[in-house]
CSV table of C-alpha atoms in Angstrom, one decimal:
chain,number,residue,atom,x,y,z
A,1,MET,CA,93.3,160.0,127.8
A,2,THR,CA,95.5,161.8,130.4
A,3,ASP,CA,96.9,160.8,133.7
A,4,SER,CA,96.0,162.5,137.0
A,5,ALA,CA,98.3,165.5,136.2
A,6,GLY,CA,96.6,166.0,132.8
A,7,THR,CA,99.6,165.1,130.8
A,8,PRO,CA,99.0,162.5,128.1
A,9,PRO,CA,101.1,159.3,128.5
A,10,GLU,CA,103.9,158.5,126.1
A,11,PRO,CA,103.0,155.9,123.5
A,12,ASP,CA,104.4,152.4,123.8
A,13,PRO,CA,107.7,151.9,122.0
A,14,PRO,CA,107.7,149.4,119.1
A,15,ALA,CA,108.5,145.8,119.8
A,16,GLY,CA,112.2,145.2,120.2
A,17,ALA,CA,113.1,148.8,120.9
A,18,SER,CA,115.2,149.6,123.9
A,19,GLY,CA,115.3,152.8,125.8
A,20,PRO,CA,114.5,154.4,129.1
A,21,GLY,CA,110.9,153.4,128.8
A,22,THR,CA,111.5,149.7,128.1
A,23,PRO,CA,110.8,147.4,131.0
A,24,ALA,CA,113.9,145.9,132.6
A,25,GLY,CA,114.6,142.5,131.1
A,26,ASP,CA,112.3,142.9,128.0
A,27,ALA,CA,115.0,143.8,125.5
A,28,PRO,CA,115.5,141.1,122.8
A,29,SER,CA,119.2,141.0,123.7
A,30,GLY,CA,118.4,140.0,127.3
A,31,ARG,CA,120.3,143.1,128.7
A,32,PRO,CA,118.9,145.0,131.7
A,33,ALA,CA,117.0,148.1,131.0
A,34,ASP,CA,119.8,150.3,132.2
A,35,GLY,CA,121.9,149.1,129.3
A,36,GLY,CA,124.4,147.1,131.4
A,37,SER,CA,126.1,144.1,129.9
A,38,PRO,CA,124.9,140.6,131.0
A,39,THR,CA,127.0,138.9,133.5
A,40,PRO,CA,127.3,135.0,133.9
A,41,ARG,CA,125.0,133.5,136.4
A,42,GLY,CA,126.5,133.4,139.8
A,43,GLY,CA,128.8,136.5,139.3
A,44,ARG,CA,128.9,138.8,142.3
A,45,GLY,CA,129.2,142.1,140.2
A,46,GLY,CA,126.3,141.0,137.9
A,47,ARG,CA,123.9,140.7,140.8
A,48,LYS,CA,124.9,144.1,142.2
A,49,ARG,CA,124.3,145.9,138.9
A,50,ARG,CA,121.0,144.1,138.4
A,51,ARG,CA,119.8,145.3,141.8
A,52,GLN,CA,120.8,148.9,141.1
A,53,GLY,CA,119.0,148.8,137.7
A,54,ALA,CA,115.9,147.5,139.4
A,55,ARG,CA,115.9,150.3,142.0
A,56,ARG,CA,116.3,152.9,139.2
A,57,ALA,CA,113.5,151.3,137.2
A,58,GLY,CA,111.1,151.1,140.2
A,59,SER,CA,111.8,154.7,141.7
A,60,GLY,CA,109.2,156.4,139.5
A,61,ARG,CA,105.9,157.5,141.1
A,62,ALA,CA,102.5,157.6,139.5
A,63,GLY,CA,102.1,160.8,137.5
A,64,SER,CA,105.9,161.5,137.3
A,65,GLY,CA,106.0,160.7,133.6
A,66,THR,CA,107.9,157.4,133.9
A,67,ARG,CA,106.3,154.2,132.6
A,68,PRO,CA,105.9,151.8,135.4
A,69,SER,CA,107.7,148.5,135.4
A,70,ALA,CA,106.1,145.5,133.7
A,71,PRO,CA,104.2,143.2,135.9
A,72,ALA,CA,106.1,140.3,137.3
A,73,PRO,CA,105.4,136.9,135.8
A,74,ALA,CA,103.5,134.3,137.7
A,75,ARG,CA,105.5,132.0,140.0
A,76,GLY,CA,107.0,129.1,138.2
A,77,SER,CA,106.5,130.7,134.7
A,78,THR,CA,109.1,131.7,132.2
A,79,PRO,CA,109.2,135.2,130.8
A,80,ALA,CA,107.9,135.6,127.3
A,81,SER,CA,110.6,138.1,126.3
A,82,GLY,CA,114.4,137.6,126.1
A,83,PRO,CA,116.4,135.0,124.3
A,84,ALA,CA,115.0,131.6,123.8
A,85,SER,CA,118.1,129.9,125.2
A,86,GLY,CA,120.2,130.4,128.2
A,87,PRO,CA,119.3,130.8,131.9
A,88,ALA,CA,116.5,133.2,132.7
A,89,PRO,CA,117.6,136.5,134.3
A,90,GLU,CA,116.7,137.4,137.8
A,91,HIS,CA,113.7,139.7,138.0
A,92,PRO,CA,114.0,143.1,139.8
A,93,ARG,CA,111.7,144.3,142.5
A,94,ALA,CA,108.5,145.9,141.3
A,95,THR,CA,106.6,148.8,142.9
A,96,GLY,CA,103.5,147.9,144.9
A,97,PRO,CA,100.2,149.8,145.1
A,98,ALA,CA,101.4,152.3,147.7
A,99,GLY,CA,104.8,152.7,146.1
A,100,SER,CA,106.3,150.1,148.4
A,101,ALA,CA,108.6,147.5,146.9
A,102,ALA,CA,106.9,144.1,146.8
A,103,PRO,CA,109.2,141.2,146.6
A,104,VAL,CA,108.8,139.0,143.5
A,105,LEU,CA,110.0,135.4,143.6
A,106,PRO,CA,112.7,134.7,141.0
A,107,ALA,CA,112.0,132.3,138.1
A,108,PRO,CA,113.3,128.8,138.6
A,109,VAL,CA,116.8,128.2,137.2
A,110,PRO,CA,117.1,125.1,135.0
A,111,VAL,CA,119.5,122.5,136.5
A,112,ARG,CA,121.7,120.6,134.0
A,113,ILE,CA,121.9,116.9,134.8
A,114,THR,CA,124.9,115.0,133.4
A,115,HIS,CA,124.2,111.4,132.6
A,116,ARG,CA,127.5,109.4,132.9
A,117,THR,CA,126.6,106.8,130.3
A,118,GLY,CA,130.2,105.7,129.8
A,119,PHE,CA,130.8,105.1,133.4
A,120,ARG,CA,132.5,101.7,134.3
A,121,PRO,CA,133.4,100.6,137.7
A,122,ARG,CA,137.1,100.6,138.3
A,123,GLY,CA,137.0,96.9,139.0
A,124,LEU,CA,135.7,96.1,135.5
A,125,ARG,CA,138.5,98.2,133.9
A,126,VAL,CA,141.1,96.3,135.9
A,127,VAL,CA,139.6,92.9,134.8
A,128,ALA,CA,139.5,94.0,131.2
A,129,PHE,CA,143.1,95.1,131.3
A,130,LEU,CA,144.2,91.8,132.9
A,131,GLY,CA,142.2,89.9,130.3
A,132,ALA,CA,143.9,91.8,127.5
A,133,VAL,CA,147.3,91.0,129.0
A,134,ALA,CA,146.4,87.3,129.3
A,135,VAL,CA,145.3,87.2,125.7
A,136,LEU,CA,148.5,88.8,124.5
A,137,ALA,CA,150.6,86.5,126.6
A,138,ALA,CA,148.7,83.4,125.3
A,139,ALA,CA,149.1,84.7,121.7
A,140,GLY,CA,152.8,85.2,122.2
A,141,ALA,CA,153.3,81.8,123.7
A,142,GLY,CA,151.2,80.2,121.0
A,143,TRP,CA,153.3,82.0,118.3
A,144,TRP,CA,156.5,80.8,120.0
A,145,LEU,CA,155.3,77.2,120.1
A,146,TYR,CA,154.1,77.4,116.5
A,147,LYS,CA,157.6,78.7,115.4
A,148,LYS,CA,159.3,76.0,117.4
A,149,LEU,CA,157.3,73.1,115.9
A,150,ASP,CA,157.5,74.6,112.4
A,151,GLU,CA,161.3,74.9,112.6
A,152,ASN,CA,161.6,71.2,113.7
A,153,ILE,CA,160.6,70.0,110.3
A,154,THR,CA,163.5,69.1,107.8
A,155,THR,CA,162.9,69.9,104.2
A,156,ASP,CA,164.2,67.4,101.5
A,157,SER,CA,165.0,70.0,98.8
A,158,SER,CA,167.4,67.7,96.9
A,159,ALA,CA,164.8,65.1,96.3
A,160,ALA,CA,162.4,67.7,95.0
A,161,ALA,CA,165.0,69.1,92.6
A,162,GLU,CA,165.8,65.6,91.4
A,163,LEU,CA,162.1,64.8,90.8
A,164,GLU,CA,161.7,68.1,88.9
A,165,ARG,CA,164.3,66.9,86.4
A,166,TYR,CA,162.1,63.9,85.5
A,167,GLU,CA,158.8,65.7,85.6
A,168,ARG,CA,158.0,64.8,81.9
A,169,GLU,CA,158.1,61.1,82.5
A,170,ARG,CA,156.2,61.1,85.8
A,171,PRO,CA,152.5,60.2,85.8
A,172,SER,CA,149.9,62.9,86.3
A,173,SER,CA,147.2,63.1,88.9
A,174,LEU,CA,143.8,62.0,87.6
A,175,VAL,CA,141.6,63.2,90.5
A,176,ARG,CA,142.1,66.7,91.7
A,177,ASP,CA,141.2,66.4,95.4
A,178,ALA,CA,142.8,62.9,96.0
A,179,ARG,CA,146.3,62.8,97.3
A,180,ASN,CA,149.0,60.1,97.5
A,181,ILE,CA,151.7,60.3,100.1
A,182,LEU,CA,154.7,58.0,100.3
A,183,LEU,CA,155.7,57.1,103.9
A,184,ILE,CA,159.3,55.7,104.1
A,185,GLY,CA,160.7,54.2,107.3
A,186,SER,CA,164.5,54.4,107.1
A,187,ASP,CA,166.7,51.8,108.7
A,188,THR,CA,169.6,54.2,109.0
A,189,ARG,CA,171.7,53.8,112.2
A,190,ALA,CA,172.9,57.3,112.0
A,191,GLY,CA,171.7,59.8,114.6
A,192,SER,CA,171.3,59.6,118.4
A,193,GLY,CA,169.6,56.5,119.8
A,194,ASN,CA,170.0,54.5,116.6
A,195,ALA,CA,173.5,53.0,117.0
A,196,GLN,CA,172.2,50.1,119.2
A,197,TYR,CA,170.4,48.6,116.2
A,198,GLY,CA,173.6,48.0,114.3
A,199,ARG,CA,176.7,49.6,112.9
A,200,ASP,CA,176.2,52.6,110.6
A,201,LYS,CA,177.7,51.6,107.2
A,202,GLY,CA,177.0,54.9,105.6
A,203,THR,CA,174.0,53.5,103.7
A,204,GLN,CA,170.3,53.1,104.4
A,205,ARG,CA,167.4,51.2,103.0
A,206,SER,CA,163.7,51.6,103.3
A,207,ASP,CA,162.8,49.3,106.1
A,208,THR,CA,159.1,50.0,105.6
A,209,THR,CA,157.4,51.7,102.6
A,210,ILE,CA,153.6,52.6,102.6
A,211,LEU,CA,151.7,54.4,99.9
A,212,LEU,CA,149.0,56.4,101.7
A,213,HIS,CA,146.0,57.2,99.4
A,214,LEU,CA,143.7,59.9,100.7
A,215,ALA,CA,140.4,59.7,98.8
A,216,ALA,CA,138.7,62.9,97.6
A,217,ARG,CA,136.1,64.5,99.9
A,218,GLY,CA,137.4,62.5,102.9
A,219,ARG,CA,135.7,59.3,101.7
A,220,GLY,CA,138.5,57.1,103.1
A,221,VAL,CA,142.2,56.4,103.6
A,222,THR,CA,143.9,53.3,102.1
A,223,ALA,CA,147.5,52.4,103.2
A,224,VAL,CA,149.2,50.0,100.8
A,225,SER,CA,152.4,48.3,102.0
A,226,VAL,CA,155.1,47.8,99.4
A,227,PRO,CA,157.2,44.7,100.3
A,228,ARG,CA,160.9,45.5,100.7
A,229,ASP,CA,161.9,42.3,98.8
A,230,LEU,CA,159.6,42.9,95.9
A,231,MET,CA,161.5,42.5,92.6
A,232,VAL,CA,161.1,45.7,90.5
A,233,ARG,CA,162.9,47.7,87.8
A,234,ILE,CA,164.8,50.5,89.4
A,235,PRO,CA,165.6,53.4,86.9
A,236,SER,CA,168.9,55.2,86.7
A,237,CYS,CA,169.2,57.4,89.8
A,238,ARG,CA,171.5,60.1,91.1
A,239,LYS,CA,173.7,58.9,94.0
A,240,PRO,CA,174.6,61.1,97.0
A,241,ASP,CA,178.1,61.6,95.6
A,242,GLY,CA,176.7,63.0,92.3
A,243,SER,CA,177.3,59.9,90.2
A,244,ARG,CA,174.5,57.9,88.6
A,245,THR,CA,173.5,54.3,88.8
A,246,VAL,CA,172.5,52.2,85.8
A,247,PRO,CA,168.9,50.8,85.5
A,248,VAL,CA,168.7,47.5,87.3
A,249,PHE,CA,166.2,44.7,88.2
A,250,ALA,CA,166.5,44.4,92.0
A,251,GLN,CA,164.5,44.3,95.2
A,252,PHE,CA,162.5,47.4,95.9
A,253,ASN,CA,164.4,48.7,99.0
A,254,PHE,CA,167.6,49.0,97.0
A,255,ALA,CA,166.1,52.1,95.4
A,256,PHE,CA,166.4,54.0,98.7
A,257,GLU,CA,170.0,52.9,99.1
A,258,PHE,CA,170.9,53.9,95.5
A,259,GLY,CA,169.3,57.3,95.2
A,260,GLY,CA,167.4,58.1,98.4
A,261,THR,CA,163.8,59.4,98.4
A,262,ALA,CA,163.7,60.6,94.8
A,263,CYS,CA,164.8,57.2,93.4
A,264,THR,CA,162.2,55.4,95.6
A,265,VAL,CA,159.4,57.7,94.3
A,266,ARG,CA,160.4,57.2,90.7
A,267,THR,CA,160.6,53.4,91.1
A,268,LEU,CA,157.1,53.3,92.7
A,269,GLU,CA,155.6,55.6,90.1
A,270,LYS,CA,157.0,53.4,87.3
A,271,LEU,CA,155.7,50.3,89.0
A,272,THR,CA,152.1,51.5,89.7
A,273,GLY,CA,151.5,54.5,87.4
A,274,ILE,CA,150.3,56.4,90.5
A,275,ARG,CA,151.5,60.0,91.0
A,276,VAL,CA,153.2,60.5,94.4
A,277,ASP,CA,152.2,64.0,95.6
A,278,HIS,CA,154.3,64.1,98.8
A,279,HIS,CA,156.7,62.0,100.7
A,280,VAL,CA,157.6,61.7,104.4
A,281,VAL,CA,160.7,59.9,105.8
A,282,ILE,CA,160.9,58.9,109.4
A,283,ASP,CA,163.8,57.0,111.2
A,284,PHE,CA,163.9,54.7,114.2
A,285,ARG,CA,164.2,57.5,116.8
A,286,GLY,CA,161.3,59.4,115.4
A,287,PHE,CA,159.1,56.3,115.5
A,288,LYS,CA,159.9,55.6,119.2
A,289,ASP,CA,159.3,59.3,120.1
A,290,MET,CA,155.9,59.2,118.5
A,291,VAL,CA,154.8,56.1,120.4
A,292,ASN,CA,156.1,57.4,123.7
A,293,ALA,CA,154.3,60.8,123.1
A,294,VAL,CA,150.9,59.2,122.9
A,295,GLY,CA,151.5,57.2,126.0
A,296,GLY,CA,152.1,53.8,124.4
A,297,VAL,CA,150.1,51.7,122.0
A,298,ARG,CA,148.1,48.6,122.9
A,299,VAL,CA,148.4,45.6,120.5
A,300,CYS,CA,147.7,41.9,120.6
A,301,VAL,CA,150.8,39.7,120.5
A,302,THR,CA,149.6,36.4,118.9
A,303,ARG,CA,152.8,34.4,119.5
A,304,PRO,CA,155.9,34.8,121.7
A,305,ILE,CA,158.5,37.1,120.2
A,306,ASP,CA,162.2,36.8,121.1
A,307,ASP,CA,164.3,38.6,118.5
A,308,PRO,CA,167.8,39.7,119.5
A,309,ASP,CA,168.3,41.6,116.2
A,310,ALA,CA,165.1,43.7,116.8
A,311,GLN,CA,165.9,43.8,120.6
A,312,VAL,CA,162.4,42.8,121.6
A,313,THR,CA,161.0,40.0,123.9
A,314,LEU,CA,157.2,39.8,124.2
A,315,LYS,CA,154.8,37.3,125.6
A,316,PRO,CA,151.5,36.5,124.0
A,317,GLY,CA,148.4,38.6,124.9
A,318,ALA,CA,147.3,42.2,125.0
A,319,ARG,CA,150.3,44.5,125.6
A,320,THR,CA,150.7,48.2,125.8
A,321,LEU,CA,154.1,48.9,124.1
A,322,ASN,CA,156.4,51.8,124.7
A,323,GLY,CA,158.5,53.3,121.9
A,324,GLU,CA,161.4,50.8,122.3
A,325,GLN,CA,159.1,47.7,122.4
A,326,ALA,CA,157.0,49.0,119.5
A,327,LEU,CA,160.0,49.4,117.3
A,328,GLY,CA,161.1,45.9,118.0
A,329,TYR,CA,157.6,44.6,117.4
A,330,VAL,CA,157.2,46.1,113.9
A,331,ARG,CA,160.8,45.2,112.9
A,332,ALA,CA,161.0,41.6,114.2
A,333,ARG,CA,161.3,39.2,111.2
A,334,LYS,CA,164.1,36.6,111.5
A,335,SER,CA,162.7,34.8,114.6
A,336,LEU,CA,159.1,34.5,113.3
A,337,GLY,CA,157.8,32.1,110.7
A,338,ASN,CA,160.0,31.7,107.6
A,339,GLY,CA,161.8,35.0,108.1
A,340,SER,CA,159.9,36.7,105.2
A,341,ASP,CA,158.2,40.1,105.3
A,342,THR,CA,154.7,38.6,105.3
A,343,GLU,CA,154.0,38.5,109.0
A,344,ARG,CA,156.1,41.6,109.6
A,345,MET,CA,153.9,43.7,107.3
A,346,ASP,CA,150.8,42.3,108.9
A,347,ARG,CA,152.1,43.4,112.3
A,348,GLN,CA,153.0,46.8,111.0
A,349,GLN,CA,149.5,47.3,109.6
A,350,GLN,CA,147.9,46.2,112.9
A,351,PHE,CA,150.2,48.5,114.9
A,352,LEU,CA,149.5,51.5,112.6
A,353,GLY,CA,145.7,50.8,113.0
A,354,ALA,CA,146.1,50.8,116.8
A,355,LEU,CA,148.2,54.0,116.6
A,356,VAL,CA,145.5,55.8,114.5
A,357,ASN,CA,142.9,54.8,117.1
A,358,LYS,CA,145.1,56.2,119.9
A,359,VAL,CA,145.8,59.5,118.2
A,360,GLN,CA,142.2,60.0,117.2
A,361,SER,CA,141.0,59.4,120.8
A,362,ASN,CA,140.0,62.4,122.9
A,363,GLY,CA,142.7,61.7,125.3
A,364,VAL,CA,145.3,63.0,122.8
A,365,LEU,CA,143.6,65.4,120.4
A,366,LEU,CA,141.6,67.3,123.1
A,367,ASN,CA,144.4,67.4,125.7
A,368,PRO,CA,147.0,70.1,124.9
A,369,ALA,CA,149.4,68.6,127.5
A,370,ARG,CA,149.4,65.3,125.5
A,371,LEU,CA,149.0,66.8,122.0
A,372,TYR,CA,152.0,69.0,122.1
A,373,PRO,CA,154.5,66.2,122.8
A,374,VAL,CA,153.0,64.3,119.8
A,375,LEU,CA,153.4,67.2,117.5
A,376,ASP,CA,156.9,67.9,118.8
A,377,ALA,CA,158.0,64.3,118.3
A,378,ALA,CA,156.4,64.2,114.8
A,379,THR,CA,157.9,67.4,113.6
A,380,ARG,CA,161.4,66.6,115.0
A,381,SER,CA,161.6,63.2,113.4
A,382,VAL,CA,160.3,63.7,109.8
A,383,THR,CA,161.9,64.8,106.6
A,384,THR,CA,159.4,66.0,104.0
A,385,ASP,CA,159.2,67.5,100.5
A,386,PRO,CA,158.7,71.3,100.3
A,387,GLY,CA,154.9,70.8,100.0
A,388,LEU,CA,154.7,69.4,103.5
A,389,ASP,CA,157.5,71.2,105.3
A,390,SER,CA,155.4,73.5,107.4
A,391,LEU,CA,153.3,72.9,110.5
A,392,LYS,CA,150.2,74.3,108.7
A,393,ASP,CA,150.7,71.7,105.9
A,394,LEU,CA,151.1,68.8,108.3
A,395,TYR,CA,148.1,70.1,110.4
A,396,ASP,CA,145.9,70.2,107.3
A,397,LEU,CA,147.0,66.7,106.4
A,398,SER,CA,146.2,65.4,109.9
A,399,ARG,CA,142.9,67.2,110.0
A,400,ALA,CA,141.9,65.6,106.7
A,401,MET,CA,142.8,62.1,108.1
A,402,ARG,CA,141.2,62.8,111.5
A,403,SER,CA,137.8,63.4,109.9
A,404,VAL,CA,137.8,59.9,108.4
A,405,PRO,CA,136.1,57.3,110.5
A,406,THR,CA,138.5,54.5,111.7
A,407,GLU,CA,136.5,51.9,109.9
A,408,LYS,CA,137.3,53.7,106.6
A,409,VAL,CA,141.1,53.7,107.3
A,410,GLN,CA,142.2,50.4,105.8
A,411,PHE,CA,145.5,48.6,105.3
A,412,LEU,CA,146.6,46.1,102.7
A,413,THR,CA,149.7,44.8,100.9
A,414,ILE,CA,150.3,44.8,97.1
A,415,PRO,CA,149.2,41.4,95.8
A,416,ARG,CA,152.4,39.3,95.5
A,417,ARG,CA,153.8,35.8,95.8
A,418,PRO,CA,157.3,34.3,96.1
A,419,TYR,CA,159.5,35.1,93.2
A,420,ARG,CA,159.9,32.2,90.8
A,421,ASN,CA,163.7,32.4,90.7
A,422,ASP,CA,164.2,33.0,94.5
A,423,PRO,CA,161.6,32.1,97.1
A,424,ASN,CA,163.1,34.7,99.5
A,425,ARG,CA,162.0,37.5,97.1
A,426,ASP,CA,158.5,38.5,96.0
A,427,GLU,CA,156.8,39.2,92.6
A,428,LEU,CA,153.5,40.8,91.7
A,429,VAL,CA,150.4,38.8,91.1
A,430,GLN,CA,148.7,39.9,88.0
A,431,PRO,CA,146.2,41.1,87.0
A,432,ARG,CA,145.2,41.7,90.7
A,433,ALA,CA,148.1,44.1,91.3
A,434,ASN,CA,147.2,46.2,88.2
A,435,SER,CA,143.5,46.2,89.3
A,436,LEU,CA,144.5,47.7,92.6
A,437,PHE,CA,146.8,50.3,91.0
A,438,LYS,CA,144.0,51.4,88.6
A,439,ARG,CA,141.4,51.8,91.4
A,440,LEU,CA,143.8,54.0,93.4
A,441,ARG,CA,144.7,56.1,90.3
A,442,ASP,CA,141.0,56.6,89.5
A,443,ASP,CA,140.2,57.2,93.2
A,444,LYS,CA,137.6,54.4,93.3
A,445,PRO,CA,136.8,52.6,96.6
A,446,VAL,CA,139.0,49.7,97.5
A,447,VAL,CA,137.2,46.9,99.3
A,448,VAL,CA,139.3,45.1,102.0
A,449,VAL,CA,138.4,41.8,103.6
A,450,PRO,CA,140.2,40.0,106.5
A,451,GLY,CA,142.6,37.3,105.6
A,452,ASP,CA,145.4,35.2,107.1
A,453,GLY,CA,148.1,36.5,104.8
A,454,GLN,CA,148.6,38.1,101.5
A,455,HIS,CA,150.8,35.8,99.6
A,456,GLU,CA,148.8,34.4,96.7
A,457,PRO,CA,148.7,30.6,97.0
A,458,GLY,CA,151.0,29.0,94.5
A,459,GLY,CA,149.9,26.1,92.3
A,460,LYS,CA,146.2,26.8,92.7
A,461,GLU,CA,145.2,27.7,89.2
A,462,PRO,CA,141.4,27.2,89.7
A,463,ALA,CA,141.2,29.8,92.5
A,464,GLU,CA,143.3,32.2,90.5
A,465,SER,CA,141.3,31.6,87.3
A,466,SER,CA,138.0,32.3,89.2
A,467,ARG,CA,139.5,35.5,90.7
A,468,ARG,CA,140.5,36.7,87.2
A,469,LYS,CA,137.0,36.1,85.9
A,470,ARG,CA,135.6,38.0,88.8
A,471,ASP,CA,137.9,40.9,88.2
A,472,ALA,CA,137.1,40.9,84.5
A,473,SER,CA,133.4,41.2,85.2
A,474,PRO,CA,132.4,44.8,84.8
A,475,SER,CA,129.7,44.6,87.5
A,476,SER,CA,131.9,43.1,90.2
A,477,THR,CA,134.2,45.0,92.6
A,478,PRO,CA,137.5,43.3,93.4
A,479,THR,CA,138.3,42.7,97.0
A,480,PHE,CA,141.8,42.6,98.6
A,481,THR,CA,143.0,41.0,101.8
A,482,GLY,CA,143.7,43.4,104.6
A,483,THR,CA,142.3,45.0,107.7
A,484,ASN,CA,141.1,48.4,109.0
A,485,ALA,CA,141.9,50.6,111.9
A,486,ALA,CA,138.5,49.9,113.7
A,487,VAL,CA,139.6,46.3,114.4
A,488,GLY,CA,140.7,46.1,118.0
A,489,ALA,CA,144.1,44.7,119.1
A,490,CYS,CA,142.6,42.0,121.3
A,491,ARG,CA,138.9,41.3,121.9
């Protein structure tokens, strides 16, 4: 077939070939038909060169031997040729039927939409920054308070070293999770605030000694008071000046005067066969600070107290005692009854039960403003063995005790009676005392019942004989006179 001039048309070039006969924009490289290099969209020089190439491509007339331009794509469609990616090139003008240039609408240009998924309002960023600063400040303040409380605690390294020398003769722990802690109230007059209770003679005795047994798995807490006038065998102990005492049969509180905490621990272990895991010593000032820190303790004064030595005067009835009054209340002895430790230990146990109730109340434990003074007073006033000389150790101990219901926190005194050779001293009542010691060693429950006193009645053999038979029965559980922390001060 020939055109109107009789000249056969040139064959179509193969696909992908470029040359003068290739329609503008159909080359695989996306270059214009005139061979010009592509220019980024929006460039002024690129648009000018594309218009020039379009005029050259559309200047041929029918029959002039030049292949006409490819028809323009439909409006809104994408050209089939050219690279698959990138913006579509603008189409040149094409020749119309009479050789006139007909305008062709350009293909739509894709618009890139950026989604700002990470956008946050400026206000939120400011709030987040201030929150981070507040957290860091709180953490810094918390760390400072922790260090301060931790450094308050005094470590009794000398007692630990002395006990280590006698490790072979000390009893071993029979129950893994049970713990025994010896609490010692020192009557030293040394230190600020203690001189008013008497002249410091350079010696000190254990004014109050309590063996605190924490049962395994938090089953209960048993506090056993050891009478200061109980006659016991005190082993040879190392004195503060380095010399050693000789073994002696004397009242229990002499052990603290002879050899301090280590001598007291060894004396109690030989008496009971119970391993003492830790010890805590607290003096007069520390006791007063603890009571004041919790806001006072409410007790029931059963009879008038007027004791110049203890510096306390109290009327009967319910009373909330501050630190000074509480110290006199638990120390008063000479002006009450026969001057023995019987009533004093009863008052000490009742007071400790009321103190436990107060500390476990939400008003203290859940109020940081009140809890911190308690912790500060406790850590400043105690001397402990290396196993309890950190705030974490004391916190773990208090948490273990806090989980125990108050009705399972009980107090009692070692069964004793007036010493046969001196009625002003005490001796153990057997076999009841050994029965109590064995139950504590084996971590078995100790049943406590209310009573009016814990001196065993003298000269009543029938009652004691029946008690021995009851204790000897394998099916019976022995009971001991005492109280628990759930009993209110005054009802």
